[in-house]
Amino acid sequence: MQQDENEPGWPRTASDPGAAMSNQQSNQQLYWRRTQRVTAVLLALWFVASFGVSYFSRELSFVFFGWPFSFWMAAQGSLLVFGLITAFYAWYMHRLDLRHGFEEEV
């Protein structure tokens, strides 16, 4: 007995439009999950670099490059961390776009 194409469980093939749409949706969902994950991690890093250091500034009173660490983070370290976060995000998202087929024409 042969299965009907409309029955659930019918195997999908690459030429089946439903399979292509399912693969595309799966690809988009995976892309979105990875985007959310990297955004959450980088936001947590940003939070620690900006609010965490200022909240614990009394405990971070060791000398770093000749200055108190809390002063150094407020004056230069936070800007450096923010620049690195931005550069990493751009690099990672470009790589993720290429991997999932969402690259932009330049």
PDB file of C-alpha atoms in Angstrom:
ATOM      1  CA  MET A   1       0.000   0.000   0.000  1.00  0.00           C
ATOM      2  CA  GLN A   2       1.399   3.384  -1.014  1.00  0.00           C
ATOM      3  CA  GLN A   3       1.147   6.474   1.202  1.00  0.00           C
ATOM      4  CA  ASP A   4      -0.808   9.472   0.020  1.00  0.00           C
ATOM      5  CA  GLU A   5       1.184  12.730  -0.272  1.00  0.00           C
ATOM      6  CA  ASN A   6      -1.337  14.542   1.932  1.00  0.00           C
ATOM      7  CA  GLU A   7      -0.908  12.124   4.834  1.00  0.00           C
ATOM      8  CA  PRO A   8       1.129  13.313   7.792  1.00  0.00           C
ATOM      9  CA  GLY A   9       4.471  11.610   7.914  1.00  0.00           C
ATOM     10  CA  TRP A  10       4.907  11.628   4.155  1.00  0.00           C
ATOM     11  CA  PRO A  11       8.657  12.035   3.568  1.00  0.00           C
ATOM     12  CA  ARG A  12       9.592  15.411   2.216  1.00  0.00           C
ATOM     13  CA  THR A  13      12.188  15.729  -0.518  1.00  0.00           C
ATOM     14  CA  ALA A  14      14.362  18.631  -1.665  1.00  0.00           C
ATOM     15  CA  SER A  15      12.051  19.224  -4.633  1.00  0.00           C
ATOM     16  CA  ASP A  16       9.024  19.478  -2.344  1.00  0.00           C
ATOM     17  CA  PRO A  17       8.119  23.175  -1.776  1.00  0.00           C
ATOM     18  CA  GLY A  18       6.965  22.361   1.756  1.00  0.00           C
ATOM     19  CA  ALA A  19      10.370  20.933   2.608  1.00  0.00           C
ATOM     20  CA  ALA A  20      12.144  23.991   1.201  1.00  0.00           C
ATOM     21  CA  MET A  21       9.914  26.303   3.236  1.00  0.00           C
ATOM     22  CA  SER A  22      10.458  24.194   6.342  1.00  0.00           C
ATOM     23  CA  ASN A  23      14.243  24.279   5.839  1.00  0.00           C
ATOM     24  CA  GLN A  24      14.141  28.044   5.305  1.00  0.00           C
ATOM     25  CA  GLN A  25      12.071  28.564   8.453  1.00  0.00           C
ATOM     26  CA  SER A  26      14.423  26.312  10.398  1.00  0.00           C
ATOM     27  CA  ASN A  27      17.409  28.285   9.083  1.00  0.00           C
ATOM     28  CA  GLN A  28      15.774  31.580  10.069  1.00  0.00           C
ATOM     29  CA  GLN A  29      14.914  30.290  13.538  1.00  0.00           C
ATOM     30  CA  LEU A  30      18.476  29.078  14.098  1.00  0.00           C
ATOM     31  CA  TYR A  31      19.831  32.435  12.860  1.00  0.00           C
ATOM     32  CA  TRP A  32      17.502  34.326  15.205  1.00  0.00           C
ATOM     33  CA  ARG A  33      18.424  32.145  18.220  1.00  0.00           C
ATOM     34  CA  ARG A  34      22.137  32.695  17.599  1.00  0.00           C
ATOM     35  CA  THR A  35      21.569  36.437  17.174  1.00  0.00           C
ATOM     36  CA  GLN A  36      19.655  36.605  20.442  1.00  0.00           C
ATOM     37  CA  ARG A  37      22.315  34.587  22.272  1.00  0.00           C
ATOM     38  CA  VAL A  38      25.247  36.752  21.162  1.00  0.00           C
ATOM     39  CA  THR A  39      23.247  39.927  21.873  1.00  0.00           C
ATOM     40  CA  ALA A  40      22.409  38.743  25.403  1.00  0.00           C
ATOM     41  CA  VAL A  41      26.018  37.817  26.155  1.00  0.00           C
ATOM     42  CA  LEU A  42      27.348  41.130  24.851  1.00  0.00           C
ATOM     43  CA  LEU A  43      24.712  43.103  26.777  1.00  0.00           C
ATOM     44  CA  ALA A  44      25.718  41.269  29.950  1.00  0.00           C
ATOM     45  CA  LEU A  45      29.358  42.134  29.271  1.00  0.00           C
ATOM     46  CA  TRP A  46      28.382  45.770  28.660  1.00  0.00           C
ATOM     47  CA  PHE A  47      26.431  45.807  31.933  1.00  0.00           C
ATOM     48  CA  VAL A  48      29.383  44.442  33.900  1.00  0.00           C
ATOM     49  CA  ALA A  49      31.818  46.884  32.259  1.00  0.00           C
ATOM     50  CA  SER A  50      29.664  49.926  32.923  1.00  0.00           C
ATOM     51  CA  PHE A  51      27.592  49.309  36.054  1.00  0.00           C
ATOM     52  CA  GLY A  52      29.477  46.464  37.722  1.00  0.00           C
ATOM     53  CA  VAL A  53      32.783  48.311  37.877  1.00  0.00           C
ATOM     54  CA  SER A  54      31.238  51.518  39.223  1.00  0.00           C
ATOM     55  CA  TYR A  55      29.170  49.591  41.800  1.00  0.00           C
ATOM     56  CA  PHE A  56      32.230  47.766  43.144  1.00  0.00           C
ATOM     57  CA  SER A  57      34.667  50.668  42.726  1.00  0.00           C
ATOM     58  CA  ARG A  58      35.726  50.679  46.391  1.00  0.00           C
ATOM     59  CA  GLU A  59      36.653  46.988  46.242  1.00  0.00           C
ATOM     60  CA  LEU A  60      38.525  47.549  42.943  1.00  0.00           C
ATOM     61  CA  SER A  61      41.087  49.872  44.484  1.00  0.00           C
ATOM     62  CA  PHE A  62      44.210  48.168  43.133  1.00  0.00           C
ATOM     63  CA  VAL A  63      46.676  49.992  40.863  1.00  0.00           C
ATOM     64  CA  PHE A  64      46.432  49.271  37.125  1.00  0.00           C
ATOM     65  CA  PHE A  65      48.910  50.961  34.731  1.00  0.00           C
ATOM     66  CA  GLY A  66      49.791  53.433  37.484  1.00  0.00           C
ATOM     67  CA  TRP A  67      46.205  54.481  38.236  1.00  0.00           C
ATOM     68  CA  PRO A  68      43.476  53.122  40.504  1.00  0.00           C
ATOM     69  CA  PHE A  69      41.569  50.486  38.539  1.00  0.00           C
ATOM     70  CA  SER A  70      38.155  52.107  39.089  1.00  0.00           C
ATOM     71  CA  PHE A  71      39.455  55.435  37.718  1.00  0.00           C
ATOM     72  CA  TRP A  72      41.099  53.677  34.763  1.00  0.00           C
ATOM     73  CA  MET A  73      37.870  51.814  33.898  1.00  0.00           C
ATOM     74  CA  ALA A  74      35.811  55.004  34.155  1.00  0.00           C
ATOM     75  CA  ALA A  75      38.239  57.027  32.039  1.00  0.00           C
ATOM     76  CA  GLN A  76      39.394  54.567  29.388  1.00  0.00           C
ATOM     77  CA  GLY A  77      38.573  50.942  30.081  1.00  0.00           C
ATOM     78  CA  SER A  78      34.831  51.210  29.523  1.00  0.00           C
ATOM     79  CA  LEU A  79      35.348  52.919  26.173  1.00  0.00           C
ATOM     80  CA  LEU A  80      37.771  50.189  25.158  1.00  0.00           C
ATOM     81  CA  VAL A  81      35.311  47.462  26.210  1.00  0.00           C
ATOM     82  CA  PHE A  82      32.459  49.145  24.312  1.00  0.00           C
ATOM     83  CA  GLY A  83      34.616  49.434  21.182  1.00  0.00           C
ATOM     84  CA  LEU A  84      35.601  45.764  21.421  1.00  0.00           C
ATOM     85  CA  ILE A  85      31.966  44.730  21.926  1.00  0.00           C
ATOM     86  CA  THR A  86      30.927  46.679  18.820  1.00  0.00           C
ATOM     87  CA  ALA A  87      33.766  45.297  16.703  1.00  0.00           C
ATOM     88  CA  PHE A  88      33.091  41.715  17.821  1.00  0.00           C
ATOM     89  CA  TYR A  89      29.348  42.075  17.154  1.00  0.00           C
ATOM     90  CA  ALA A  90      29.956  43.372  13.618  1.00  0.00           C
ATOM     91  CA  TRP A  91      32.467  40.599  12.875  1.00  0.00           C
ATOM     92  CA  TYR A  92      30.274  37.837  14.355  1.00  0.00           C
ATOM     93  CA  MET A  93      27.068  38.991  12.648  1.00  0.00           C
ATOM     94  CA  HIS A  94      28.811  39.250   9.265  1.00  0.00           C
ATOM     95  CA  ARG A  95      30.071  35.693   9.682  1.00  0.00           C
ATOM     96  CA  LEU A  96      26.612  34.530  10.815  1.00  0.00           C
ATOM     97  CA  ASP A  97      24.975  36.272   7.834  1.00  0.00           C
ATOM     98  CA  LEU A  98      27.306  34.492   5.429  1.00  0.00           C
ATOM     99  CA  ARG A  99      26.741  31.123   7.101  1.00  0.00           C
ATOM    100  CA  HIS A 100      22.937  31.429   6.903  1.00  0.00           C
ATOM    101  CA  GLY A 101      22.729  33.043   3.475  1.00  0.00           C
ATOM    102  CA  PHE A 102      21.667  36.533   4.578  1.00  0.00           C
ATOM    103  CA  GLU A 103      24.672  38.436   3.208  1.00  0.00           C
ATOM    104  CA  GLU A 104      24.105  41.928   1.844  1.00  0.00           C
ATOM    105  CA  GLU A 105      25.078  43.229  -1.588  1.00  0.00           C
ATOM    106  CA  VAL A 106      27.660  46.001  -1.344  1.00  0.00           C
TER     107      VAL A 106
END
